[in-house]
Coordinates of C-alpha atoms in Angstrom, one line a residue:
X2 CA 167.6 183.0 -28.8
X3 CA 170.7 182.6 -31.0
X4 CA 173.6 185.0 -31.2
X5 CA 176.7 184.8 -33.5
X6 CA 179.5 183.0 -31.8
X7 CA 182.5 185.3 -31.8
X8 CA 184.9 182.8 -30.2
X9 CA 188.4 182.9 -31.8
X10 CA 187.9 186.2 -33.6
X11 CA 191.2 188.1 -33.9
X12 CA 189.7 191.5 -33.1
X13 CA 186.5 191.6 -31.0
X14 CA 186.5 195.4 -31.2
X15 CA 185.3 195.4 -34.8
X16 CA 182.0 197.2 -35.2
X17 CA 180.1 195.3 -37.9
X18 CA 177.4 198.0 -38.0
X19 CA 180.0 200.7 -38.8
X20 CA 181.4 199.1 -41.9
X21 CA 184.0 196.9 -40.2
X22 CA 185.7 199.8 -38.4
X23 CA 187.3 199.4 -35.0
X24 CA 186.1 201.4 -32.1
X25 CA 189.1 203.7 -32.3
X26 CA 188.5 204.3 -36.1
X27 CA 184.8 204.9 -35.4
X28 CA 185.4 207.4 -32.6
X29 CA 188.1 209.2 -34.7
X30 CA 185.5 209.6 -37.4
X31 CA 183.0 211.0 -34.8
X32 CA 185.6 213.5 -33.6
X33 CA 186.2 214.7 -37.2
X34 CA 182.4 214.9 -37.8
X35 CA 182.0 217.0 -34.6
X36 CA 184.7 219.5 -35.8
X37 CA 183.1 219.9 -39.2
X38 CA 179.6 220.2 -37.8
X39 CA 180.5 222.6 -35.0
X40 CA 183.5 224.8 -36.1
X41 CA 183.7 226.2 -32.6
X42 CA 184.6 222.7 -31.2
X43 CA 188.4 222.5 -31.2
X44 CA 188.7 218.9 -30.1
X45 CA 189.2 217.0 -26.9
X46 CA 191.2 218.5 -24.0
X47 CA 193.6 216.9 -21.5
X48 CA 190.8 216.8 -19.0
X49 CA 188.5 215.0 -21.4
X50 CA 191.0 212.3 -22.1
X51 CA 191.9 211.9 -18.5
X52 CA 188.3 211.3 -17.5
X53 CA 187.7 208.9 -20.4
X54 CA 190.8 206.8 -19.8
X55 CA 190.1 206.6 -16.1
X56 CA 186.6 205.2 -16.7
X57 CA 187.9 202.9 -19.4
X58 CA 190.6 201.4 -17.2
X59 CA 188.4 200.9 -14.2
X60 CA 185.8 199.3 -16.5
X61 CA 188.5 196.8 -17.6
X62 CA 189.7 196.3 -14.1
X63 CA 186.2 195.2 -12.9
X64 CA 186.5 192.2 -15.4
X65 CA 183.5 192.9 -17.5
X66 CA 185.8 193.4 -20.4
X67 CA 187.5 190.1 -19.7
X68 CA 184.9 187.6 -18.5
X69 CA 181.7 187.1 -20.5
X70 CA 179.6 185.9 -17.4
X71 CA 179.8 186.8 -13.7
X72 CA 181.3 183.7 -12.1
X73 CA 180.8 182.5 -8.6
X74 CA 184.5 182.9 -7.9
X75 CA 184.3 186.6 -8.8
X76 CA 182.5 187.3 -5.5
X77 CA 184.4 189.2 -2.9
X78 CA 185.0 187.0 0.2
X79 CA 182.7 184.2 1.6
X80 CA 179.3 183.9 0.0
X81 CA 177.6 182.5 3.2
X82 CA 177.6 185.7 5.1
X83 CA 174.6 184.6 7.3
X84 CA 176.6 181.7 8.7
X85 CA 179.7 183.6 9.6
X86 CA 177.9 186.5 11.3
X87 CA 178.4 186.8 15.1
X88 CA 176.2 185.3 16.3
X89 CA 175.5 183.1 13.2
X90 CA 172.3 184.1 11.4
X91 CA 169.7 181.7 9.9
X92 CA 168.8 181.8 6.3
X93 CA 166.4 184.6 5.5
X94 CA 162.8 183.4 5.2
X95 CA 160.3 186.0 4.0
X96 CA 157.1 186.1 2.1
X97 CA 157.4 187.1 -1.6
X98 CA 156.1 190.5 -0.7
X99 CA 158.8 191.0 2.0
X100 CA 161.4 189.6 -0.4
X101 CA 160.4 192.1 -3.0
X102 CA 160.7 195.0 -0.6
X103 CA 164.0 193.8 0.7
X104 CA 165.6 193.2 -2.7
X105 CA 164.2 196.4 -4.2
X106 CA 165.6 198.5 -1.3
X107 CA 169.0 196.8 -1.6
X108 CA 169.2 197.2 -5.3
X109 CA 168.3 200.9 -5.2
X110 CA 171.0 201.3 -2.6
X111 CA 173.5 199.6 -5.0
X112 CA 172.6 202.0 -7.7
X113 CA 170.0 200.2 -9.9
X114 CA 167.4 202.5 -11.4
X115 CA 164.8 200.0 -12.4
X116 CA 164.0 196.6 -10.8
X117 CA 161.4 194.3 -12.4
X118 CA 160.7 190.5 -12.0
X119 CA 159.7 187.7 -14.3
X120 CA 158.7 184.2 -13.4
X121 CA 161.1 181.6 -14.9
X122 CA 159.0 179.0 -16.9
X123 CA 159.2 177.1 -20.2
X124 CA 158.5 180.3 -22.1
X125 CA 160.9 182.7 -20.4
X126 CA 163.7 180.1 -20.3
X127 CA 163.7 180.4 -24.1
X128 CA 164.5 184.1 -23.8
X129 CA 168.1 183.4 -22.6
X130 CA 170.6 183.4 -25.4
X131 CA 171.7 179.9 -26.4
X132 CA 175.4 181.0 -26.8
X133 CA 176.6 184.5 -25.9
X134 CA 179.1 186.7 -27.7
X135 CA 181.9 185.2 -25.7
X136 CA 181.1 181.6 -26.8
X137 CA 179.6 180.5 -23.5
X138 CA 176.5 178.2 -23.8
X139 CA 173.7 178.5 -21.3
X140 CA 171.6 175.6 -20.1
X141 CA 168.9 175.0 -17.5
X142 CA 169.4 171.8 -15.6
X143 CA 168.9 170.1 -12.2
X144 CA 172.2 171.2 -10.8
X145 CA 172.2 172.4 -7.2
X146 CA 174.2 175.6 -7.7
X147 CA 175.0 177.8 -10.6
X148 CA 178.4 177.1 -12.1
X149 CA 180.4 177.4 -15.3
X150 CA 182.6 174.6 -16.8
X151 CA 184.1 174.2 -20.2
X152 CA 182.3 177.2 -21.6
X153 CA 178.9 176.0 -20.4
X154 CA 177.0 177.9 -17.7
X155 CA 174.6 175.7 -15.8
X156 CA 171.5 177.5 -14.4
X157 CA 169.6 175.4 -11.8
X158 CA 165.9 174.8 -12.7
X159 CA 165.1 175.7 -9.1
X160 CA 165.9 179.3 -9.8
X161 CA 162.3 180.3 -10.6
X162 CA 162.6 184.0 -10.5
X163 CA 164.4 186.5 -12.8
X164 CA 165.4 189.9 -11.5
X165 CA 165.6 192.3 -14.4
X166 CA 167.5 195.5 -13.7
X167 CA 168.5 198.6 -15.6
X168 CA 171.0 201.3 -14.6
X169 CA 170.8 205.0 -15.7
X170 CA 174.1 206.3 -17.0
X171 CA 175.4 209.8 -16.7
X172 CA 173.0 211.9 -18.7
X173 CA 175.0 215.1 -18.6
X174 CA 178.0 213.5 -20.4
X175 CA 175.8 211.7 -22.9
X176 CA 174.2 215.0 -24.0
X177 CA 177.8 216.1 -24.9
X178 CA 178.2 213.5 -27.7
X179 CA 179.9 213.0 -30.0
X180 CA 182.7 214.8 -28.0
X181 CA 185.4 212.6 -26.4
X182 CA 184.3 213.4 -22.9
X183 CA 180.8 212.0 -23.6
X184 CA 182.4 208.6 -24.1
X185 CA 183.3 208.4 -20.4
X186 CA 179.7 207.8 -19.5
X187 CA 179.3 204.3 -20.9
X188 CA 182.4 202.6 -19.2
X189 CA 181.4 204.3 -16.0
X190 CA 177.9 202.8 -16.3
X191 CA 179.4 199.3 -16.9
X192 CA 181.8 199.7 -14.0
X193 CA 179.0 200.7 -11.6
X194 CA 176.8 197.9 -12.8
X195 CA 179.6 195.3 -12.5
X196 CA 180.3 196.2 -8.8
X197 CA 176.5 196.3 -8.2
X198 CA 175.8 192.9 -9.9
X199 CA 178.9 190.7 -9.9
X200 CA 180.0 191.5 -6.4
X201 CA 177.5 193.4 -4.3
X202 CA 174.3 191.8 -5.5
X203 CA 175.7 188.3 -5.7
X204 CA 177.0 188.7 -2.2
X205 CA 173.7 190.0 -0.9
X206 CA 171.5 187.2 -2.4
X207 CA 174.0 184.6 -1.2
X208 CA 174.2 186.3 2.2
X209 CA 170.4 185.8 2.5
X210 CA 171.0 182.1 1.8
X211 CA 169.8 182.0 -1.8
X212 CA 171.4 181.3 -5.2
X213 CA 172.5 183.7 -8.0
X214 CA 173.0 183.2 -11.7
X215 CA 173.6 186.0 -14.2
X216 CA 173.7 185.0 -17.9
X217 CA 175.3 187.8 -19.9
X218 CA 174.0 189.4 -23.1
X219 CA 170.8 191.3 -23.5
X220 CA 167.3 189.7 -23.4
X221 CA 164.8 192.2 -24.8
X222 CA 161.8 189.8 -24.5
X223 CA 162.2 189.4 -20.8
X224 CA 162.4 193.2 -20.4
X225 CA 159.2 193.6 -22.3
X226 CA 157.4 190.8 -20.4
X227 CA 158.2 192.3 -17.0
X228 CA 157.7 196.0 -17.8
X229 CA 161.3 197.1 -17.9
X230 CA 160.4 198.8 -21.2
X231 CA 158.6 198.5 -24.5
X232 CA 159.8 197.3 -27.9
X233 CA 161.1 200.1 -30.0
X234 CA 163.3 200.8 -33.0
X235 CA 166.4 202.2 -31.5
X236 CA 169.3 201.0 -29.3
X237 CA 168.7 197.8 -27.3
X238 CA 165.1 197.9 -28.6
X239 CA 163.7 197.8 -25.0
X240 CA 163.0 201.4 -24.2
X241 CA 162.2 202.6 -20.7
X242 CA 159.4 205.2 -20.5
X243 CA 161.1 206.6 -17.4
X244 CA 164.8 206.7 -18.4
X245 CA 164.5 206.5 -22.2
X246 CA 167.7 205.6 -24.1
X247 CA 170.0 206.6 -21.2
X248 CA 169.9 203.1 -19.7
X249 CA 173.4 201.7 -20.0
X250 CA 173.0 198.2 -18.7
X251 CA 169.9 196.1 -18.9
X252 CA 170.7 192.8 -17.2
X253 CA 169.1 189.8 -15.5
X254 CA 169.8 187.7 -12.4
X255 CA 168.2 184.3 -11.7
X256 CA 167.6 183.2 -8.1
X257 CA 165.6 180.9 -6.0
X258 CA 164.5 183.7 -3.7
X259 CA 160.7 183.8 -4.0
X260 CA 159.6 187.1 -5.6
X261 CA 156.5 188.7 -7.2
X262 CA 156.4 189.0 -11.0
X263 CA 155.8 192.5 -12.4
X264 CA 153.4 193.0 -15.4
X265 CA 154.3 194.4 -18.8
X266 CA 153.5 198.0 -19.5
X267 CA 151.8 200.1 -22.3
X268 CA 153.4 203.5 -22.4
X269 CA 152.7 204.0 -26.1
X270 CA 156.3 203.6 -27.2
X271 CA 155.8 200.8 -29.7
X272 CA 152.9 202.7 -31.3
X273 CA 154.9 205.9 -31.5
X274 CA 157.8 204.1 -33.2
X275 CA 155.5 202.9 -36.0
X276 CA 155.2 206.4 -37.4
X277 CA 158.2 208.4 -36.0
X278 CA 161.1 207.1 -38.2
X279 CA 163.7 209.5 -36.7
X280 CA 166.3 206.7 -36.2
X281 CA 165.9 205.3 -39.8
X282 CA 169.1 204.9 -41.8
X283 CA 169.9 208.3 -43.4
X284 CA 167.6 210.3 -41.1
X285 CA 169.3 210.1 -37.7

């Protein structure tokens, strides 16, 4: 998969789909639209802005807005928890079924709403973007551990399993769009996902004695292959039949922990989109 290299752009906040507007210009327009559409809406309050700015600042502090891939050094503390335990613990050795139950329980505890798995092979390796929006190139090779160097992320070929997760964002705030307070839902979703993936999940897998690699940017084909969702017209075009369009982050983690692949689904979403047309330009 190819994605436009945005390295060196002066303003990465430009929304190409919104006529070249910045995010601030886009949201100012949304605020004006809301006031015209609903005369009783008087605009954002101090409480609205306080919540939004809190979520935006914590999102930035978790580094997702600064680093385009979770890096090994972003982990909190030692990564070999099983060796520093008292007494030292051996590497976890379980069956794929036991590993699935273990990882699923841990990820649910960390806040992930959906957990699916794909086997990594010659086909699914092609579903990783060649170069992401931050200019980092991804390659599969025979390296022992996942690492990044000179804007190249090296994913070991021995990482044969891909965990595909999705996190439900705050639905109550999303239903208040386009009000300012509704915008607090998406940075909060990213912040929760960053803690759950970059630190907690990375630490958990390494604590069991296994590897972790997390190429950034979306991969709709993997999500469709493993049943995270179905192809659709709107949003990230991988729509969950359980959580709909309220999934804020759909991300993947590669590991050498043996797991069980999950099958694709048929919820009728793709067929429905063939005739619905609600999200067509000019109709939404």
